């Protein structure tokens, strides 16, 4: 890890660069694959699944038999763990339901807002380097609560053309309607345009590597909505002398093991903590099965010392981490003042892994600084807020004049007439 002491604010953006390729680096590849999917449909999906995932499939729809077999392959212990996570994720997302908001803005003018589900949604479940069945829970549970009708799921197959049983088990448990064995850019392209096998959806959800993320961003230019850019995982920990260095190191490694392009950062006001966390990281790294991956991510990561909490907070808001852990005696200062972070974890006993799996919050979160402008997945992501209004005769008499004057001032006579005709009729009565 790179050790940096008191970096000057003018150098922060350089120091805080993500180790991923840019949208421009990948856009041409995405454009080419999307074009082929538009022209050749399933044939192009087959071609790119063969190229990137090393398996040629003539049918990528998962069958009921495959789902039943998968269910028998998942251990009871894992099923119980999934049930606990599902329960907590359900509770947190179900509590996000809002009731109808209704108000009479002027006498006789009734306005209200109600949420309606997005009827066709596509969930992307990463499967390149680890089968993230927990992501099925994070996406399908809120989709179901929202009332989405068609919930389709794409995930890459392994070299035998199979999907990890836990992904299939979680998908049927949470009410996913169809599952397809395809991943990467080709899965996003298929859900964007639709093919003979894979349905076109209205909104695509889910995290993925940089290829998936750029494909989703490109899809959003093709008329499909996306949740957000949710790319390679990130974690920033703020720790002062009250932190436990081995806990902090374990948290940093937990996100470093996701991928070589993950990034983790420690910001601290204590030089002792900086050194102790560094020592712990290398000690714990040695024992990790995914050492080779985590090691690369760690080499792109920083341990940063700053003089005080104020500077630390400014730097953290500039970075806008996906995950932000606070281990500080002054924790309320950070909790109250943090502006840019996907999800915040507070105190020595709140590991980031809790949010990844089972506390109830969603783990599909904006990366690459997008926490400055995007929320993580939540119940609202699967709904649209629709507005309604009903105006009585009294109501149109109350606001009609204002509408006429404004329409006239914009030079839109037909708009004005729509009110004038009604007012004239009421004046006659
Ligand atoms: N931000 C979040 O909320 C969040 C949540 C979970 C996981 N993640 C991230 O998701 C990512 C999962 O990545 P993954 O790779 O394991 O799985 P993935 O499913 O996202 O990507 C695998 C697919 O990428 C495609 N691919 C691989 N190399 C390619 C190339 N050179 N050109 C074009 N396509 C290529 C293949 O089609 C493959 O099927 C990790 O980076 C992890 O950090 C993020
Ligand atoms: N940390 C990931 C989000 O960046 C989510 C995840 C799934 N499984 C383990 N972790
Ligand atoms: Zn994780």
CSV table of C-alpha atoms and ligand atoms in Angstrom, one decimal:
chain,number,residue,atom,x,y,z
A,1,UNK,CA,0.0,0.0,0.0
A,2,UNK,CA,1.1,3.5,-0.7
A,3,UNK,CA,1.7,5.6,2.4
A,4,UNK,CA,0.9,9.3,2.0
A,5,UNK,CA,1.4,11.9,4.7
A,6,UNK,CA,-0.5,15.2,4.7
A,7,UNK,CA,-1.3,15.4,1.0
A,8,UNK,CA,-2.1,18.9,-0.2
A,9,UNK,CA,-5.7,19.4,-1.4
A,10,UNK,CA,-4.6,20.3,-4.9
A,11,UNK,CA,-3.1,16.8,-5.2
A,12,UNK,CA,-6.1,14.9,-3.8
A,13,UNK,CA,-7.8,14.1,-7.1
A,14,UNK,CA,-4.5,12.6,-8.5
A,15,UNK,CA,-3.9,10.6,-5.3
A,16,UNK,CA,-7.6,9.4,-5.2
A,17,UNK,CA,-7.8,8.1,-8.8
A,18,UNK,CA,-9.5,4.8,-9.3
A,19,UNK,CA,-7.4,2.0,-10.9
A,20,UNK,CA,-10.1,1.2,-13.5
A,21,UNK,CA,-10.3,1.8,-17.2
A,22,UNK,CA,-12.4,4.8,-18.2
A,23,UNK,CA,-15.7,4.7,-20.1
A,24,UNK,CA,-13.9,5.8,-23.2
A,25,UNK,CA,-11.4,2.9,-23.0
A,26,UNK,CA,-14.2,0.3,-23.1
A,27,UNK,CA,-16.9,2.2,-25.1
A,28,UNK,CA,-15.9,1.0,-28.5
A,29,UNK,CA,-15.9,-2.7,-27.5
A,30,UNK,CA,-19.4,-2.2,-25.9
A,31,UNK,CA,-20.7,-0.4,-29.1
A,32,UNK,CA,-19.5,-3.2,-31.3
A,33,UNK,CA,-21.1,-6.0,-29.2
A,34,UNK,CA,-24.4,-4.0,-28.8
A,35,UNK,CA,-24.6,-3.5,-32.6
A,36,UNK,CA,-24.2,-7.2,-33.2
A,37,UNK,CA,-26.8,-8.1,-30.6
A,38,UNK,CA,-29.2,-5.6,-32.3
A,39,UNK,CA,-28.6,-7.2,-35.7
A,40,UNK,CA,-28.1,-10.9,-34.8
A,41,UNK,CA,-29.8,-11.3,-31.4
A,42,UNK,CA,-29.2,-14.7,-29.7
A,43,UNK,CA,-26.5,-15.6,-32.3
A,44,UNK,CA,-24.4,-12.7,-31.0
A,45,UNK,CA,-25.0,-13.6,-27.4
A,46,UNK,CA,-23.9,-17.1,-28.1
A,47,UNK,CA,-20.8,-15.8,-29.9
A,48,UNK,CA,-19.7,-13.5,-27.1
A,49,UNK,CA,-20.5,-16.0,-24.3
A,50,UNK,CA,-18.2,-18.4,-26.1
A,51,UNK,CA,-15.5,-15.8,-26.5
A,52,UNK,CA,-15.5,-14.4,-23.0
A,53,UNK,CA,-16.8,-17.3,-20.9
A,54,UNK,CA,-15.4,-20.2,-22.9
A,55,UNK,CA,-18.6,-22.1,-23.4
A,56,UNK,CA,-20.8,-22.4,-26.4
A,57,UNK,CA,-24.5,-22.7,-25.4
A,58,UNK,CA,-27.3,-23.1,-27.9
A,59,UNK,CA,-29.9,-22.4,-25.2
A,60,UNK,CA,-29.2,-20.1,-22.3
A,61,UNK,CA,-32.6,-20.2,-20.5
A,62,UNK,CA,-32.3,-22.0,-17.2
A,63,UNK,CA,-34.8,-24.9,-16.9
A,64,UNK,CA,-37.0,-25.8,-13.9
A,65,UNK,CA,-35.1,-29.1,-13.6
A,66,UNK,CA,-31.8,-27.1,-13.3
A,67,UNK,CA,-33.4,-25.0,-10.5
A,68,UNK,CA,-34.7,-28.1,-8.7
A,69,UNK,CA,-31.3,-29.8,-8.9
A,70,UNK,CA,-29.6,-26.6,-7.6
A,71,UNK,CA,-32.0,-26.5,-4.6
A,72,UNK,CA,-30.8,-30.0,-3.6
A,73,UNK,CA,-27.1,-28.9,-3.9
A,74,UNK,CA,-27.3,-26.0,-1.4
A,75,UNK,CA,-26.6,-27.1,2.2
A,76,UNK,CA,-29.2,-26.6,4.9
A,77,UNK,CA,-26.7,-24.4,6.7
A,78,UNK,CA,-26.4,-22.0,3.8
A,79,UNK,CA,-30.2,-22.1,3.3
A,80,UNK,CA,-30.7,-21.0,6.9
A,81,UNK,CA,-28.1,-18.2,6.5
A,82,UNK,CA,-29.8,-17.0,3.3
A,83,UNK,CA,-33.2,-17.1,5.2
A,84,UNK,CA,-31.9,-14.7,7.9
A,85,UNK,CA,-30.4,-12.3,5.4
A,86,UNK,CA,-33.6,-12.4,3.3
A,87,UNK,CA,-35.6,-11.6,6.3
A,88,UNK,CA,-33.5,-8.6,7.3
A,89,UNK,CA,-33.3,-7.3,3.7
A,90,UNK,CA,-37.0,-7.7,3.4
A,91,UNK,CA,-37.7,-5.8,6.6
A,92,UNK,CA,-35.4,-2.8,5.7
A,93,UNK,CA,-36.7,-2.5,2.2
A,94,UNK,CA,-40.4,-3.1,3.1
A,95,UNK,CA,-40.1,-0.3,5.6
A,96,UNK,CA,-39.2,2.0,2.7
A,97,UNK,CA,-42.7,2.0,1.3
A,98,UNK,CA,-44.3,5.4,1.3
A,99,UNK,CA,-48.0,6.1,1.6
A,100,UNK,CA,-49.8,8.2,-1.0
A,101,UNK,CA,-49.0,11.9,-0.6
A,102,UNK,CA,-52.2,13.9,-1.1
A,103,UNK,CA,-52.8,17.6,-0.8
A,104,UNK,CA,-55.3,20.3,-1.8
A,105,UNK,CA,-53.0,23.0,-3.1
A,106,UNK,CA,-55.8,25.5,-3.6
A,107,UNK,CA,-59.5,25.0,-2.8
A,108,UNK,CA,-60.8,22.5,-5.4
A,109,UNK,CA,-57.4,21.5,-6.7
A,110,UNK,CA,-56.5,18.0,-5.4
A,111,UNK,CA,-53.0,16.7,-6.2
A,112,UNK,CA,-51.4,13.4,-5.2
A,113,UNK,CA,-48.4,11.2,-5.7
A,114,UNK,CA,-48.4,7.4,-5.8
A,115,UNK,CA,-45.7,4.9,-6.6
A,116,UNK,CA,-46.1,2.3,-9.3
A,117,UNK,CA,-43.8,-0.6,-10.0
A,118,UNK,CA,-41.5,-0.7,-13.1
A,119,UNK,CA,-43.1,-3.7,-14.7
A,120,UNK,CA,-40.1,-5.3,-16.5
A,121,UNK,CA,-36.8,-5.3,-14.8
A,122,UNK,CA,-33.5,-7.1,-15.5
A,123,UNK,CA,-31.1,-8.1,-12.8
A,124,UNK,CA,-27.4,-8.6,-13.5
A,125,UNK,CA,-25.7,-11.0,-11.0
A,126,UNK,CA,-21.9,-11.0,-11.2
A,127,UNK,CA,-20.3,-14.4,-11.6
A,128,UNK,CA,-16.9,-13.8,-13.2
A,129,UNK,CA,-14.6,-14.3,-10.3
A,130,UNK,CA,-17.1,-15.1,-7.4
A,131,UNK,CA,-20.8,-16.2,-7.7
A,132,UNK,CA,-22.5,-13.3,-5.9
A,133,UNK,CA,-25.7,-15.0,-4.9
A,134,UNK,CA,-26.1,-12.3,-2.2
A,135,UNK,CA,-26.7,-9.8,-5.0
A,136,UNK,CA,-29.8,-11.9,-6.0
A,137,UNK,CA,-31.3,-11.1,-2.6
A,138,UNK,CA,-30.3,-7.4,-2.8
A,139,UNK,CA,-32.1,-7.0,-6.2
A,140,UNK,CA,-35.0,-9.5,-6.3
A,141,UNK,CA,-36.3,-8.8,-2.8
A,142,UNK,CA,-37.0,-5.0,-3.4
A,143,UNK,CA,-38.2,-5.8,-6.9
A,144,UNK,CA,-40.8,-8.1,-5.5
A,145,UNK,CA,-41.9,-5.7,-2.7
A,146,UNK,CA,-42.2,-3.0,-5.4
A,147,UNK,CA,-44.5,-5.3,-7.3
A,148,UNK,CA,-42.4,-5.6,-10.5
A,149,UNK,CA,-44.1,-8.2,-12.8
A,150,UNK,CA,-41.3,-9.6,-14.9
A,151,UNK,CA,-38.1,-10.0,-13.0
A,152,UNK,CA,-35.4,-11.5,-15.3
A,153,UNK,CA,-31.9,-12.4,-14.3
A,154,UNK,CA,-28.7,-12.7,-16.3
A,155,UNK,CA,-25.4,-14.2,-14.9
A,156,UNK,CA,-22.4,-15.7,-16.6
A,157,UNK,CA,-22.1,-19.5,-16.9
A,158,UNK,CA,-19.0,-21.4,-15.9
A,159,UNK,CA,-17.0,-23.4,-18.4
A,160,UNK,CA,-19.4,-26.3,-18.1
A,161,UNK,CA,-22.3,-24.1,-18.9
A,162,UNK,CA,-23.6,-24.1,-15.4
A,163,UNK,CA,-24.7,-21.5,-12.9
A,164,UNK,CA,-23.7,-21.7,-9.2
A,165,UNK,CA,-26.5,-23.5,-7.4
A,166,UNK,CA,-26.8,-20.8,-4.7
A,167,UNK,CA,-27.6,-18.2,-7.4
A,168,UNK,CA,-30.4,-20.4,-8.8
A,169,UNK,CA,-31.7,-21.2,-5.3
A,170,UNK,CA,-31.8,-17.6,-4.2
A,171,UNK,CA,-33.4,-16.6,-7.5
A,172,UNK,CA,-36.3,-19.0,-7.2
A,173,UNK,CA,-36.6,-18.2,-3.4
A,174,UNK,CA,-37.0,-14.5,-4.2
A,175,UNK,CA,-39.5,-14.8,-7.1
A,176,UNK,CA,-37.3,-14.2,-10.2
A,177,UNK,CA,-39.3,-15.1,-13.3
A,178,UNK,CA,-36.6,-16.2,-15.8
A,179,UNK,CA,-32.9,-16.9,-15.5
A,180,UNK,CA,-30.4,-16.7,-18.4
A,181,UNK,CA,-26.9,-18.0,-18.6
A,182,UNK,CA,-25.1,-15.0,-20.0
A,183,UNK,CA,-22.9,-12.3,-18.5
A,184,UNK,CA,-20.8,-9.3,-19.3
A,185,UNK,CA,-21.5,-6.8,-22.1
A,186,UNK,CA,-23.6,-9.4,-24.0
A,187,UNK,CA,-26.1,-9.8,-21.1
A,188,UNK,CA,-26.6,-6.1,-20.8
A,189,UNK,CA,-27.0,-5.7,-24.6
A,190,UNK,CA,-29.5,-8.5,-24.7
A,191,UNK,CA,-31.6,-7.0,-21.9
A,192,UNK,CA,-31.4,-3.6,-23.7
A,193,UNK,CA,-32.7,-4.6,-27.1
A,194,UNK,CA,-34.3,-8.0,-26.4
A,195,UNK,CA,-33.5,-11.2,-28.4
A,196,UNK,CA,-35.6,-14.2,-29.4
A,197,UNK,CA,-34.7,-15.7,-26.0
A,198,UNK,CA,-34.1,-12.8,-23.7
A,199,UNK,CA,-36.8,-10.2,-23.0
A,200,UNK,CA,-36.1,-6.5,-23.4
A,201,UNK,CA,-36.6,-4.7,-20.0
A,202,UNK,CA,-37.4,-1.2,-18.9
A,203,UNK,CA,-34.6,-0.9,-16.3
A,204,UNK,CA,-31.3,-2.8,-15.7
A,205,UNK,CA,-30.0,-3.3,-12.2
A,206,UNK,CA,-26.9,-4.8,-10.6
A,207,UNK,CA,-23.2,-4.5,-10.1
A,208,UNK,CA,-20.4,-5.9,-12.2
A,209,UNK,CA,-16.9,-5.4,-13.4
A,210,UNK,CA,-15.8,-2.4,-15.5
A,211,UNK,CA,-17.1,-4.0,-18.8
A,212,UNK,CA,-20.6,-4.6,-17.3
A,213,UNK,CA,-20.6,-1.1,-15.8
A,214,UNK,CA,-19.7,0.6,-19.1
A,215,UNK,CA,-22.3,-1.6,-20.9
A,216,UNK,CA,-24.9,-0.4,-18.5
A,217,UNK,CA,-23.9,3.2,-19.0
A,218,UNK,CA,-24.1,2.7,-22.7
A,219,UNK,CA,-27.5,1.0,-22.4
A,220,UNK,CA,-28.8,4.1,-20.7
A,221,UNK,CA,-28.1,6.0,-23.9
A,222,UNK,CA,-30.2,3.4,-25.8
A,223,UNK,CA,-33.5,4.2,-24.0
A,224,UNK,CA,-33.2,1.7,-21.0
A,225,UNK,CA,-33.0,3.0,-17.5
A,226,UNK,CA,-30.2,1.8,-15.2
A,227,UNK,CA,-29.9,1.8,-11.4
A,228,UNK,CA,-26.5,3.5,-11.4
A,229,UNK,CA,-22.8,2.8,-12.3
A,230,UNK,CA,-22.0,0.0,-9.7
A,231,UNK,CA,-18.5,-1.1,-10.6
A,232,UNK,CA,-15.4,-2.5,-8.9
A,233,UNK,CA,-15.8,-2.5,-5.1
A,234,UNK,CA,-14.3,0.2,-2.9
A,235,UNK,CA,-13.9,0.9,0.8
A,236,UNK,CA,-12.6,3.9,2.7
A,237,UNK,CA,-12.0,3.6,6.4
A,238,UNK,CA,-11.5,6.6,8.7
A,239,UNK,CA,-9.8,5.4,11.9
A,240,UNK,CA,-8.3,7.3,14.8
A,241,UNK,CA,-6.5,5.9,17.8
A,242,UNK,CA,-9.7,4.3,19.1
A,243,UNK,CA,-9.8,1.9,16.1
A,244,UNK,CA,-8.7,-1.7,16.3
A,245,UNK,CA,-6.0,-2.2,13.6
A,246,UNK,CA,-6.7,-5.8,12.9
A,247,UNK,CA,-10.4,-5.1,12.4
A,248,UNK,CA,-9.6,-2.3,10.1
A,249,UNK,CA,-7.1,-4.4,8.1
A,250,UNK,CA,-9.7,-7.2,7.8
A,251,UNK,CA,-12.3,-4.7,6.4
A,252,UNK,CA,-9.9,-3.3,3.9
A,253,UNK,CA,-8.9,-6.8,2.7
A,254,UNK,CA,-12.6,-7.8,2.5
A,255,UNK,CA,-13.1,-5.3,-0.4
A,256,UNK,CA,-9.6,-5.8,-1.9
A,257,UNK,CA,-10.4,-9.5,-2.5
A,258,UNK,CA,-13.3,-8.6,-4.8
A,259,UNK,CA,-11.1,-7.9,-7.8
A,260,UNK,CA,-7.7,-6.7,-9.0
A,261,UNK,CA,-9.4,-3.3,-9.8
A,262,UNK,CA,-10.9,-2.8,-6.4
A,263,UNK,CA,-9.5,0.0,-4.2
A,264,UNK,CA,-9.3,0.4,-0.5
A,265,UNK,CA,-8.2,3.5,1.5
A,266,UNK,CA,-7.4,4.2,5.1
A,267,UNK,CA,-7.6,7.8,6.2
A,268,UNK,CA,-6.2,8.4,9.7
A,269,UNK,CA,-5.2,11.0,12.2
A,270,UNK,CA,-2.9,8.6,14.0
A,271,UNK,CA,0.5,7.5,12.6
A,272,UNK,CA,0.5,4.5,15.0
A,273,UNK,CA,-2.8,3.3,13.5
A,274,UNK,CA,-1.4,3.8,10.0
A,275,UNK,CA,1.6,1.6,10.7
A,276,UNK,CA,-0.3,-1.0,12.7
A,277,UNK,CA,-3.0,-1.4,10.0
A,278,UNK,CA,-0.3,-1.8,7.4
A,279,UNK,CA,1.4,-4.5,9.4
A,280,UNK,CA,-1.9,-6.3,9.9
A,281,UNK,CA,-2.8,-6.1,6.3
A,282,UNK,CA,0.3,-8.0,5.1
A,283,UNK,CA,-0.1,-10.5,8.0
A,284,UNK,CA,-3.7,-11.3,7.1
A,285,UNK,CA,-3.2,-11.2,3.4
A,286,UNK,CA,-0.8,-14.1,3.6
A,287,UNK,CA,-3.6,-16.4,4.7
A,288,UNK,CA,-6.2,-15.4,2.2
A,289,UNK,CA,-7.2,-17.9,-0.6
A,290,UNK,CA,-7.7,-14.9,-2.9
A,291,UNK,CA,-4.3,-13.5,-1.9
A,292,UNK,CA,-3.3,-13.0,-5.6
A,293,UNK,CA,-6.3,-10.8,-6.4
A,294,UNK,CA,-6.3,-8.9,-3.1
A,295,UNK,CA,-2.6,-8.2,-3.4
A,296,UNK,CA,-3.0,-6.4,-6.7
A,297,UNK,CA,-5.9,-4.3,-5.3
A,298,UNK,CA,-3.8,-3.5,-2.2
A,299,UNK,CA,-0.9,-2.3,-4.4
A,300,UNK,CA,-3.4,0.3,-5.9
A,301,UNK,CA,-4.6,1.4,-2.5
A,302,UNK,CA,-3.5,4.1,0.0
A,303,UNK,CA,-2.9,4.7,3.6
A,304,UNK,CA,-3.3,8.4,4.2
A,305,UNK,CA,-2.3,10.4,7.2
A,306,UNK,CA,-3.9,13.8,7.8
A,307,UNK,CA,-3.6,16.3,10.6
A,308,UNK,CA,-7.2,16.6,11.8
A,309,UNK,CA,-10.8,15.4,11.4
A,310,UNK,CA,-11.8,18.4,9.3
A,311,UNK,CA,-9.2,17.7,6.6
A,312,UNK,CA,-10.1,14.0,6.7
A,313,UNK,CA,-13.8,14.7,6.1
A,314,UNK,CA,-13.1,17.0,3.2
A,315,UNK,CA,-10.8,14.4,1.6
A,316,UNK,CA,-13.5,11.7,2.1
A,317,UNK,CA,-16.2,13.8,0.6
A,318,UNK,CA,-13.9,14.5,-2.4
A,319,UNK,CA,-13.4,10.7,-2.9
A,320,UNK,CA,-17.0,9.7,-2.5
A,321,UNK,CA,-16.4,6.1,-1.5
A,322,UNK,CA,-18.9,3.3,-2.2
A,323,UNK,CA,-18.5,2.1,1.4
A,324,UNK,CA,-17.3,4.3,4.3
A,325,UNK,CA,-16.4,2.9,7.7
A,326,UNK,CA,-16.0,5.3,10.7
A,327,UNK,CA,-14.0,4.1,13.7
A,328,UNK,CA,-13.5,7.3,15.6
A,329,UNK,CA,-14.2,8.7,19.0
A,330,UNK,CA,-15.7,11.7,17.2
A,331,UNK,CA,-18.0,9.4,15.2
A,332,UNK,CA,-21.0,11.7,15.2
A,333,UNK,CA,-19.0,14.5,13.5
A,334,UNK,CA,-18.4,12.1,10.5
A,335,UNK,CA,-21.9,10.7,10.6
A,336,UNK,CA,-23.5,14.2,10.5
A,337,UNK,CA,-21.1,15.7,8.0
A,338,UNK,CA,-20.5,13.0,5.4
A,339,UNK,CA,-22.1,14.0,2.1
A,340,UNK,CA,-20.7,11.6,-0.4
A,341,UNK,CA,-20.8,7.8,0.4
A,342,UNK,CA,-22.9,4.9,-0.9
A,343,UNK,CA,-23.3,3.3,2.6
A,344,UNK,CA,-21.9,4.1,6.0
A,345,UNK,CA,-20.7,1.7,8.7
A,346,UNK,CA,-20.3,3.1,12.2
A,347,UNK,CA,-18.1,1.8,15.0
A,348,UNK,CA,-15.6,-1.0,15.6
A,349,UNK,CA,-18.3,-3.8,15.5
A,350,UNK,CA,-19.8,-2.9,12.2
A,351,UNK,CA,-17.8,-4.7,9.5
A,352,UNK,CA,-18.6,-3.8,5.9
A,353,UNK,CA,-19.3,-7.5,5.2
A,354,UNK,CA,-22.5,-7.1,7.4
A,355,UNK,CA,-23.9,-4.8,4.7
A,356,UNK,CA,-22.7,-7.1,2.0
A,357,UNK,CA,-24.8,-10.0,3.3
A,358,UNK,CA,-27.2,-9.8,6.2
A,359,UNK,CA,-27.8,-6.6,8.1
A,360,UNK,CA,-30.6,-5.5,5.8
A,361,UNK,CA,-29.1,-2.6,3.8
A,362,UNK,CA,-28.5,-2.9,0.1
A,363,UNK,CA,-25.0,-3.7,-1.2
A,364,UNK,CA,-25.6,-2.5,-4.8
A,365,UNK,CA,-24.0,0.9,-4.5
A,366,UNK,CA,-22.4,3.6,-6.6
A,367,UNK,CA,-18.7,3.4,-7.2
A,368,UNK,CA,-16.0,5.5,-8.9
A,369,UNK,CA,-17.2,8.7,-7.2
A,370,UNK,CA,-20.8,8.3,-8.3
A,371,UNK,CA,-21.9,8.5,-4.7
A,372,UNK,CA,-21.8,12.2,-5.2
A,373,UNK,CA,-24.9,12.0,-7.4
A,374,UNK,CA,-26.5,8.6,-7.1
A,375,UNK,CA,-28.2,6.6,-4.4
A,376,UNK,CA,-27.6,2.9,-3.9
A,377,UNK,CA,-30.4,0.5,-4.8
A,378,UNK,CA,-33.4,0.9,-2.6
A,379,UNK,CA,-37.2,0.3,-3.0
A,380,UNK,CA,-37.7,3.5,-5.0
A,381,UNK,CA,-35.2,2.2,-7.6
A,382,UNK,CA,-37.9,-0.3,-8.7
A,383,UNK,CA,-40.8,2.2,-8.7
A,384,UNK,CA,-41.8,5.4,-10.5
A,385,UNK,CA,-43.5,8.2,-8.6
A,386,UNK,CA,-46.6,9.2,-10.6
A,387,UNK,CA,-48.6,12.3,-9.9
A,388,UNK,CA,-52.4,12.7,-10.2
A,389,UNK,CA,-54.7,15.7,-10.0
A,390,UNK,CA,-58.4,16.3,-10.0
A,391,UNK,CA,-59.8,19.8,-10.3
A,392,UNK,CA,-63.4,20.8,-9.4
A,393,UNK,CA,-65.3,23.6,-11.0
A,394,UNK,CA,-64.4,25.8,-8.0
A,395,UNK,CA,-60.8,24.8,-8.4
A,396,UNK,CA,-60.5,25.8,-12.1
A,397,UNK,CA,-62.1,29.1,-11.2
A,398,UNK,CA,-59.5,29.6,-8.5
A,399,UNK,CA,-56.4,28.9,-10.6
A,400,UNK,CA,-57.7,29.5,-14.2
A,401,UNK,CA,-56.7,33.1,-14.4
A,402,UNK,CA,-53.1,32.4,-13.4
A,403,UNK,CA,-52.9,29.6,-16.0
A,404,UNK,CA,-54.3,31.9,-18.7
A,405,UNK,CA,-51.8,34.7,-17.9
A,406,UNK,CA,-48.8,32.4,-17.8
A,407,UNK,CA,-49.8,30.6,-21.1
A,408,UNK,CA,-50.3,33.9,-22.8
A,409,UNK,CA,-46.8,35.1,-21.6
A,410,UNK,CA,-45.2,31.9,-23.1
A,411,UNK,CA,-47.0,32.6,-26.4
A,412,UNK,CA,-49.0,29.3,-26.1
A,413,UNK,CA,-52.5,30.2,-27.0
A,414,UNK,CA,-53.9,26.6,-27.2
A,415,UNK,CA,-52.8,26.1,-23.5
A,416,UNK,CA,-54.7,29.3,-22.6
A,417,UNK,CA,-57.8,28.2,-24.6
A,418,UNK,CA,-58.0,24.9,-22.7
A,419,UNK,CA,-58.8,27.0,-19.6
A,420,UNK,CA,-60.7,29.8,-21.2
A,421,UNK,CA,-63.3,27.4,-22.7
A,422,UNK,CA,-64.0,25.9,-19.3
A,423,UNK,CA,-64.2,29.3,-17.5
A,424,UNK,CA,-66.5,30.7,-20.1
A,425,UNK,CA,-68.9,27.7,-19.7
A,426,UNK,CA,-68.9,28.1,-16.0
A,427,UNK,CA,-69.5,31.8,-16.2
A,428,UNK,CA,-72.6,31.2,-18.4
A,429,UNK,CA,-74.1,28.8,-15.8
B,1,LIG,N1,-20.6,-1.7,-6.7
B,1,LIG,C1,-21.3,-2.7,-6.2
B,1,LIG,O1,-22.4,-2.6,-5.7
B,1,LIG,C2,-20.8,-4.1,-6.3
B,1,LIG,C3,-21.4,-5.2,-5.7
B,1,LIG,C4,-20.9,-6.5,-5.9
B,1,LIG,C5,-19.8,-6.7,-6.8
B,1,LIG,N2,-19.2,-5.6,-7.3
B,1,LIG,C6,-18.1,-5.8,-8.3
B,1,LIG,O2,-18.6,-6.6,-9.3
B,1,LIG,C7,-17.5,-7.1,-10.0
B,1,LIG,C8,-17.7,-8.5,-10.4
B,1,LIG,O3,-16.8,-8.8,-11.5
B,1,LIG,P1,-16.6,-10.2,-12.1
B,1,LIG,O4,-15.6,-10.0,-13.2
B,1,LIG,O5,-16.3,-11.2,-11.0
B,1,LIG,O6,-18.0,-10.7,-12.7
B,1,LIG,P2,-18.9,-10.0,-13.8
B,1,LIG,O7,-20.1,-10.9,-13.9
B,1,LIG,O8,-19.2,-8.6,-13.5
B,1,LIG,O9,-18.1,-10.0,-15.1
B,1,LIG,C9,-17.8,-11.2,-15.8
B,1,LIG,C10,-18.0,-11.0,-17.3
B,1,LIG,O10,-17.2,-10.0,-17.8
B,1,LIG,C11,-17.0,-10.3,-19.2
B,1,LIG,N3,-15.5,-10.0,-19.5
B,1,LIG,C12,-14.5,-10.5,-18.8
B,1,LIG,N4,-13.3,-10.0,-19.5
B,1,LIG,C13,-13.7,-9.3,-20.5
B,1,LIG,C14,-13.0,-8.6,-21.6
B,1,LIG,N5,-11.7,-8.5,-21.6
B,1,LIG,N6,-13.8,-8.0,-22.5
B,1,LIG,C15,-15.1,-8.0,-22.5
B,1,LIG,N7,-15.8,-8.6,-21.5
B,1,LIG,C16,-15.1,-9.3,-20.6
B,1,LIG,C17,-17.3,-11.7,-19.4
B,1,LIG,O11,-18.4,-11.8,-20.3
B,1,LIG,C18,-17.7,-12.3,-18.1
B,1,LIG,O12,-18.8,-13.1,-18.1
B,1,LIG,C19,-16.3,-6.9,-9.1
B,1,LIG,O13,-15.5,-5.9,-9.7
B,1,LIG,C20,-16.9,-6.5,-7.8
B,1,LIG,O14,-16.0,-5.6,-7.1
B,1,LIG,C21,-19.7,-4.3,-7.2
B,2,LIG,N1,-19.0,-5.6,-1.5
B,2,LIG,C1,-19.8,-5.8,-2.7
B,2,LIG,C2,-20.3,-4.5,-3.1
B,2,LIG,O1,-19.3,-3.7,-3.5
B,2,LIG,C3,-21.0,-6.7,-2.5
B,2,LIG,C4,-20.6,-8.2,-2.1
B,2,LIG,C5,-21.3,-9.3,-2.4
B,2,LIG,N2,-20.7,-10.3,-1.9
B,2,LIG,C6,-19.7,-9.9,-1.2
B,2,LIG,N3,-19.7,-8.6,-1.3
B,3,LIG,ZN1,-18.0,-7.4,-0.7
